[in-house]
Short mmCIF file of C-alpha atoms and ligand atoms in Angstrom, two decimals:
data_model
loop_
_atom_site.label_atom_id
_atom_site.label_comp_id
_atom_site.label_asym_id
_atom_site.label_seq_id
_atom_site.Cartn_x
_atom_site.Cartn_y
_atom_site.Cartn_z
CA MET A 1 54.88 121.37 -70.41
CA ILE A 2 52.38 123.86 -69.12
CA GLU A 3 55.06 125.77 -67.19
CA SER A 4 56.62 126.80 -70.51
CA VAL A 5 54.20 129.73 -70.62
CA ILE A 6 56.52 131.55 -68.18
CA ALA A 7 58.99 133.28 -70.46
CA ASP A 8 61.93 133.19 -68.05
CA PRO A 9 61.39 131.90 -64.51
CA SER A 10 64.21 134.03 -63.12
CA ALA A 11 63.07 137.30 -64.74
CA HIS A 12 61.52 140.03 -62.64
CA GLU A 13 60.56 143.64 -63.10
CA LYS A 14 62.12 146.60 -61.29
CA PHE A 15 59.17 147.23 -58.95
CA LEU A 16 56.39 145.38 -57.21
CA TRP A 17 53.46 147.03 -55.46
CA ARG A 18 53.15 146.54 -51.71
CA ASN A 19 50.67 148.12 -49.33
CA ASP A 20 50.10 151.31 -51.37
CA ALA A 21 53.68 151.90 -52.47
CA LEU A 22 56.05 150.77 -55.18
CA GLU A 23 58.98 148.77 -53.79
CA ILE A 24 62.22 147.68 -55.40
CA TRP A 25 61.64 144.00 -56.26
CA GLY A 26 64.92 142.71 -54.85
CA SER A 27 64.62 144.42 -51.47
CA SER A 28 60.98 143.54 -50.69
CA VAL A 29 61.09 141.09 -47.76
CA VAL A 30 59.02 139.55 -44.93
CA HIS A 31 60.37 138.00 -41.74
CA VAL A 32 60.73 134.21 -41.85
CA SER A 33 58.50 133.84 -38.75
CA ALA A 34 55.61 135.35 -40.69
CA VAL A 35 55.72 132.89 -43.56
CA GLY A 36 53.84 129.87 -42.18
CA HIS A 37 50.75 131.66 -40.98
CA ALA A 38 50.71 133.95 -43.97
CA SER A 39 50.53 130.96 -46.27
CA VAL A 40 47.51 129.56 -44.41
CA ALA A 41 45.62 132.86 -44.48
CA SER A 42 46.36 133.99 -47.99
CA VAL A 43 44.38 134.54 -51.17
CA PHE A 44 45.56 135.50 -54.63
CA GLU A 45 44.79 136.15 -58.29
CA GLY A 46 46.33 135.28 -61.64
CA ILE A 47 45.77 137.88 -64.35
CA LYS A 48 47.23 138.39 -67.80
CA ALA A 49 47.97 141.51 -69.80
CA TYR A 50 48.53 141.06 -73.55
CA TRP A 51 50.69 143.28 -75.72
CA ASN A 52 49.17 144.41 -79.03
CA PRO A 53 52.10 145.47 -81.24
CA ASP A 54 49.95 147.19 -83.89
CA ARG A 55 48.31 149.47 -81.37
CA GLU A 56 51.38 149.59 -79.12
CA GLN A 57 49.03 148.87 -76.28
CA LEU A 58 49.06 146.53 -73.29
CA TYR A 59 45.59 145.21 -72.43
CA CYS A 60 44.82 143.79 -68.98
CA PHE A 61 42.18 141.13 -69.48
CA ARG A 62 39.13 141.41 -67.19
CA LEU A 63 41.21 143.19 -64.57
CA GLU A 64 38.24 144.46 -62.62
CA GLU A 65 36.59 141.01 -62.45
CA HIS A 66 39.83 139.48 -61.20
CA MET A 67 40.08 142.09 -58.46
CA GLU A 68 36.43 141.49 -57.58
CA ARG A 69 37.23 137.82 -57.18
CA LEU A 70 40.25 138.67 -54.99
CA VAL A 71 38.06 140.74 -52.68
CA ALA A 72 35.44 137.95 -52.65
CA SER A 73 38.14 135.36 -51.88
CA ALA A 74 39.34 137.47 -48.94
CA ARG A 75 35.80 137.80 -47.63
CA LEU A 76 35.09 134.07 -47.83
CA ALA A 77 38.44 133.18 -46.27
CA ARG A 78 37.75 135.83 -43.59
CA ILE A 79 40.94 137.67 -44.40
CA GLN A 80 40.79 141.43 -44.04
CA CYS A 81 41.16 143.40 -47.28
CA ARG A 82 41.35 147.14 -46.79
CA TRP A 83 41.62 147.88 -50.51
CA THR A 84 38.70 148.42 -52.87
CA VAL A 85 38.47 146.92 -56.35
CA ALA A 86 39.05 150.39 -57.84
CA GLU A 87 42.19 150.88 -55.74
CA LEU A 88 43.53 147.48 -56.79
CA VAL A 89 42.88 148.23 -60.46
CA LYS A 90 44.70 151.55 -60.12
CA ALA A 91 47.59 149.94 -58.21
CA THR A 92 48.04 147.39 -61.02
CA LEU A 93 48.07 150.06 -63.70
CA ASP A 94 50.52 152.20 -61.68
CA LEU A 95 52.83 149.19 -61.33
CA LEU A 96 52.73 148.24 -65.02
CA ARG A 97 53.49 151.85 -65.95
CA ALA A 98 56.33 152.13 -63.39
CA ASN A 99 57.84 148.96 -64.88
CA ASP A 100 57.33 150.24 -68.44
CA SER A 101 55.65 146.89 -69.23
CA ARG A 102 55.34 146.57 -73.00
CA ARG A 103 55.16 142.80 -73.49
CA ASP A 104 52.86 139.97 -72.43
CA THR A 105 52.80 140.19 -68.64
CA TYR A 106 51.43 137.98 -65.89
CA ILE A 107 50.04 139.82 -62.86
CA ARG A 108 49.94 138.16 -59.45
CA PRO A 109 48.27 140.02 -56.56
CA TRP A 110 48.15 138.28 -53.22
CA LEU A 111 46.90 139.16 -49.79
CA PHE A 112 48.30 137.58 -46.67
CA ALA A 113 48.24 137.81 -42.88
CA LYS A 114 50.84 140.29 -41.69
CA GLY A 115 53.35 140.06 -38.86
CA LEU A 116 54.50 137.33 -36.49
CA MET A 117 51.44 135.53 -35.18
CA ARG A 118 52.71 133.36 -32.39
CA ASP A 119 49.70 132.59 -30.24
CA GLN A 120 46.74 131.91 -32.44
CA MET A 121 46.15 130.47 -35.88
CA VAL A 122 45.49 133.64 -37.89
CA PRO A 123 42.33 135.01 -36.25
CA ALA A 124 39.82 136.83 -38.45
CA GLY A 125 40.50 140.54 -38.57
CA VAL A 126 44.28 140.30 -38.30
CA ALA A 127 46.13 142.96 -40.32
CA THR A 128 47.10 141.96 -43.85
CA GLU A 129 49.54 142.92 -46.56
CA LEU A 130 48.82 143.10 -50.25
CA VAL A 131 51.53 142.60 -52.83
CA ILE A 132 51.24 142.78 -56.62
CA ASP A 133 54.04 141.23 -58.64
CA THR A 134 54.35 140.95 -62.42
CA TRP A 135 56.52 138.96 -64.79
CA PRO A 136 56.73 138.22 -68.52
CA PHE A 137 55.16 135.17 -70.14
CA THR A 138 54.80 133.72 -73.62
CA THR A 139 51.79 131.91 -75.04
CA SER A 140 52.45 128.29 -75.97
CA SER A 141 51.94 127.22 -79.56
CA ALA A 142 48.59 126.09 -80.96
CA ASP A 143 49.77 122.55 -81.60
CA HIS A 144 50.70 122.11 -77.96
CA ALA A 145 48.23 119.59 -76.53
CA VAL A 146 48.38 117.91 -73.14
CA ARG A 147 47.90 114.42 -71.75
CA ALA A 148 45.71 114.31 -68.68
CA GLY A 149 45.05 111.58 -66.14
CA ILE A 150 42.21 111.19 -63.65
CA SER A 151 43.66 111.86 -60.22
CA THR A 152 43.32 109.46 -57.31
CA TRP A 153 42.96 112.62 -55.17
CA THR A 154 39.37 113.83 -54.80
CA ARG A 155 38.77 117.54 -55.46
CA ILE A 156 38.21 119.62 -52.32
CA SER A 157 34.51 120.18 -51.86
CA GLU A 158 32.17 122.80 -50.42
CA ARG A 159 32.09 120.65 -47.31
CA LEU A 160 35.82 121.20 -46.71
CA MET A 161 36.66 124.70 -47.93
CA PRO A 162 35.24 126.88 -50.71
CA PRO A 163 36.64 125.59 -54.04
CA ARG A 164 35.21 128.63 -55.81
CA ILE A 165 37.85 131.03 -54.47
CA LYS A 166 41.57 131.39 -54.95
CA ALA A 167 42.98 130.61 -51.51
CA PHE A 168 46.55 129.28 -51.54
CA SER A 169 45.48 126.53 -49.10
CA ASN A 170 43.19 125.07 -51.78
CA TYR A 171 46.21 124.49 -53.96
CA SER A 172 47.65 121.73 -51.75
CA ASN A 173 45.02 119.56 -53.39
CA GLY A 174 46.02 120.72 -56.87
CA ARG A 175 49.71 120.31 -56.13
CA LEU A 176 49.36 116.69 -54.98
CA GLY A 177 47.30 115.89 -58.05
CA MET A 178 49.82 117.54 -60.35
CA ILE A 179 52.76 115.68 -58.83
CA GLU A 180 50.91 112.38 -59.05
CA ALA A 181 49.91 113.03 -62.68
CA GLN A 182 53.47 113.85 -63.71
CA LEU A 183 54.91 110.82 -61.89
CA ASN A 184 52.46 108.76 -63.93
CA GLY A 185 53.66 110.30 -67.18
CA TYR A 186 50.82 112.79 -67.73
CA ASP A 187 51.03 116.57 -68.00
CA CYS A 188 48.26 117.31 -65.53
CA PRO A 189 45.45 115.81 -63.46
CA ILE A 190 41.67 115.87 -63.80
CA PHE A 191 39.98 115.76 -60.40
CA LEU A 192 36.66 114.05 -59.70
CA ASN A 193 34.49 115.28 -56.83
CA GLU A 194 33.12 113.19 -53.97
CA LEU A 195 30.22 112.06 -56.18
CA GLY A 196 32.55 110.96 -58.96
CA PHE A 197 31.78 113.83 -61.33
CA VAL A 198 34.50 115.69 -63.23
CA THR A 199 35.54 119.02 -61.68
CA GLU A 200 38.69 120.68 -63.09
CA SER A 201 42.47 120.41 -63.22
CA ALA A 202 45.05 121.93 -60.87
CA GLY A 203 45.07 125.31 -62.63
CA ALA A 204 42.25 125.34 -65.16
CA CYS A 205 38.63 124.38 -65.77
CA ILE A 206 37.67 121.78 -68.34
CA ALA A 207 35.20 121.42 -71.21
CA ILE A 208 34.50 118.58 -73.61
CA VAL A 209 32.78 118.46 -76.98
CA ARG A 210 30.20 115.76 -77.52
CA LYS A 211 27.83 115.53 -80.48
CA GLY A 212 28.61 119.13 -81.41
CA VAL A 213 27.81 120.56 -77.97
CA VAL A 214 30.39 122.00 -75.59
CA LEU A 215 29.83 120.58 -72.09
CA THR A 216 31.40 121.90 -68.92
CA PRO A 217 30.84 121.07 -65.23
CA PRO A 218 28.63 123.50 -63.29
CA LEU A 219 30.04 125.62 -60.44
CA SER A 220 28.24 123.28 -58.04
CA ALA A 221 30.60 120.45 -59.09
CA GLY A 222 33.18 122.25 -56.92
CA ILE A 223 35.33 124.34 -59.24
CA LEU A 224 36.97 127.74 -59.19
CA GLU A 225 34.65 130.43 -60.51
CA SER A 226 36.88 130.83 -63.55
CA ILE A 227 36.94 134.05 -65.51
CA THR A 228 38.16 132.28 -68.65
CA ARG A 229 35.26 129.83 -68.38
CA ASP A 230 32.86 132.75 -68.08
CA THR A 231 34.52 134.39 -71.09
CA LEU A 232 34.16 131.27 -73.24
CA LEU A 233 30.55 130.73 -72.19
CA THR A 234 29.90 134.25 -73.50
CA LEU A 235 31.84 133.68 -76.72
CA LEU A 236 30.34 130.28 -77.61
CA PRO A 237 26.83 131.53 -78.49
CA GLU A 238 28.43 134.41 -80.41
CA MET A 239 30.22 131.75 -82.46
CA SER A 240 26.93 129.86 -82.88
CA TYR A 241 28.20 126.96 -80.76
CA ALA A 242 25.82 125.32 -78.32
CA TYR A 243 26.97 124.69 -74.77
CA ARG A 244 25.58 123.19 -71.56
CA GLU A 245 26.75 123.35 -67.99
CA GLN A 246 26.12 119.86 -66.69
CA ASP A 247 27.65 117.14 -64.55
CA ILE A 248 30.23 115.22 -66.56
CA THR A 249 31.22 111.64 -65.80
CA ARG A 250 34.45 109.85 -66.51
CA THR A 251 32.63 108.02 -69.32
CA ASP A 252 31.61 111.37 -70.85
CA LEU A 253 35.28 112.37 -70.83
CA TYR A 254 36.22 109.21 -72.70
CA MET A 255 33.34 109.44 -75.18
CA ALA A 256 33.93 113.06 -76.11
CA SER A 257 35.29 113.98 -79.52
CA GLU A 258 37.43 116.82 -78.11
CA ALA A 259 38.38 118.27 -74.74
CA PHE A 260 40.23 121.35 -73.57
CA PHE A 261 41.31 123.16 -70.42
CA MET A 262 40.56 126.84 -69.92
CA GLY A 263 42.18 129.31 -67.57
CA THR A 264 44.12 132.54 -67.48
CA GLY A 265 47.45 130.73 -67.39
CA TRP A 266 46.63 127.79 -69.66
CA GLU A 267 44.40 129.89 -71.94
CA VAL A 268 42.55 127.37 -74.14
CA MET A 269 44.68 124.24 -73.90
CA PRO A 270 43.80 121.26 -76.11
CA ILE A 271 43.76 117.84 -74.43
CA LYS A 272 44.96 115.04 -76.66
CA GLN A 273 44.58 112.11 -74.25
CA VAL A 274 42.78 111.25 -71.04
CA ASP A 275 44.06 108.15 -69.21
CA GLN A 276 45.96 107.09 -72.35
CA MET A 277 42.78 107.22 -74.45
CA THR A 278 43.48 109.42 -77.45
CA TYR A 279 40.74 111.66 -78.83
CA PRO A 280 39.68 110.76 -82.38
CA SER A 281 40.42 114.15 -83.94
CA SER A 282 44.05 115.06 -83.41
CA ALA A 283 44.20 117.83 -80.83
CA PRO A 284 43.38 120.61 -81.22
CA GLY A 285 40.11 119.44 -82.77
CA GLU A 286 38.06 121.84 -84.86
CA TYR A 287 36.03 123.30 -81.99
CA THR A 288 39.00 123.70 -79.68
CA ARG A 289 41.09 125.33 -82.41
CA LYS A 290 38.42 127.88 -83.30
CA ILE A 291 37.60 128.66 -79.67
CA ARG A 292 41.27 129.08 -78.89
CA GLU A 293 41.82 131.38 -81.88
CA ARG A 294 38.84 133.52 -80.94
CA TYR A 295 39.97 133.76 -77.32
CA LEU A 296 43.56 134.74 -78.18
CA GLN A 297 42.41 137.39 -80.66
CA LEU A 298 40.04 138.80 -78.09
CA VAL A 299 42.48 139.07 -75.18
CA ARG A 300 45.04 140.82 -77.40
CA GLY A 301 42.48 143.35 -78.57
CA GLU A 302 42.62 142.05 -82.16
CA SER A 303 38.99 141.03 -82.57
CA GLY A 304 37.50 144.46 -81.91
CA GLN A 305 35.00 142.76 -79.59
CA HIS A 306 34.29 142.99 -75.90
CA HIS A 307 36.35 146.09 -75.34
CA GLU A 308 34.68 146.28 -71.94
CA TRP A 309 36.94 143.40 -70.87
CA LEU A 310 40.18 145.12 -71.89
CA THR A 311 41.84 147.72 -69.70
CA PRO A 312 44.51 149.60 -71.67
CA VAL A 313 47.65 150.40 -69.69
CA TRP A 314 49.00 153.09 -71.96
CA LYS A 315 47.35 156.22 -73.32
CA GLN A 316 43.84 155.39 -74.61
CA ASP A 317 43.48 154.31 -78.28
CA SER A 318 42.19 157.12 -80.45
N1 PMP B 1 40.67 126.27 -61.68
C1 PMP B 1 41.78 126.44 -60.92
C2 PMP B 1 42.01 125.50 -59.80
C3 PMP B 1 42.68 127.49 -61.20
O1 PMP B 1 43.76 127.67 -60.45
C4 PMP B 1 42.42 128.34 -62.30
C5 PMP B 1 43.38 129.45 -62.62
N2 PMP B 1 43.06 130.63 -61.95
C6 PMP B 1 41.24 128.14 -63.04
C7 PMP B 1 40.40 127.10 -62.71
C8 PMP B 1 40.88 129.08 -64.15
O2 PMP B 1 40.44 130.31 -63.61
P1 PMP B 1 40.60 131.65 -64.42
O3 PMP B 1 39.97 131.42 -65.74
O4 PMP B 1 39.86 132.67 -63.63
O5 PMP B 1 42.05 131.92 -64.52
#
């Protein structure tokens, strides 16, 4: 299952970061009356830091871009964010150092409406809190491939709320699709948009391989502006693989030779079946395997490439 990437669901670090200060994880609380509204007006990020044992270094992957997306999510959701990207990057590094994080670590910042809002539904400009929490994860094995099913739930569209940002409210859609998929015996859903084109899954974007070209839906299909997707679209030409961003139909999904999900949490996840139709090359197919290898080497700082995407937590490499 995809959840297996969390090393130990009950594990936590000593500190989390909250509103400019480190707080002891176990004593960091909010009042129960604040929870409902905070979950409506709330945006978040999912970031990974990878441990490189040879260099004894922890690399945060595209930390700045994730914090830029958090600030953009807040702006679009009209939630006040009084922290700059630079402050959020520094806060994350301070937290990882305070926790002496020297293993693969997931980083979860989230920003939510503060206090007990009893009269109005979270007006714009209300004060907010920002928390950063971290926990260990492990990367699932290369031969782990998932079975996906087309969801009967339509993906939220630009006409409803912005799918491009990480607002917790958007994830009601993903959650319903995930539950439905698992009840039907799949690992995860694939959502179509209102026009019937493929969008993404509940926690990752999607790409297929057809006639030697990697195809992925455009942002206008109604998908999260994924940082992993952007990473792979940069890596593909470097690997001499052709790609196109284009609308993908259900038939395209079935006719592909390979397919994979991409996201910070799911990394590059091979898909072995869609709607019980098994891909001809046993997943991971050749493209997916090579793309996955390249991605995992890069994020761990093993490929020597794109150092601009890696923020070291510990003393700089010599
Ligand atoms: N789509 C959705 C709905 C997601 O939740 C995620 C995970 N953040 C992604 C795509 C992949 O985005 P990223 O590569 O930035 O993690």
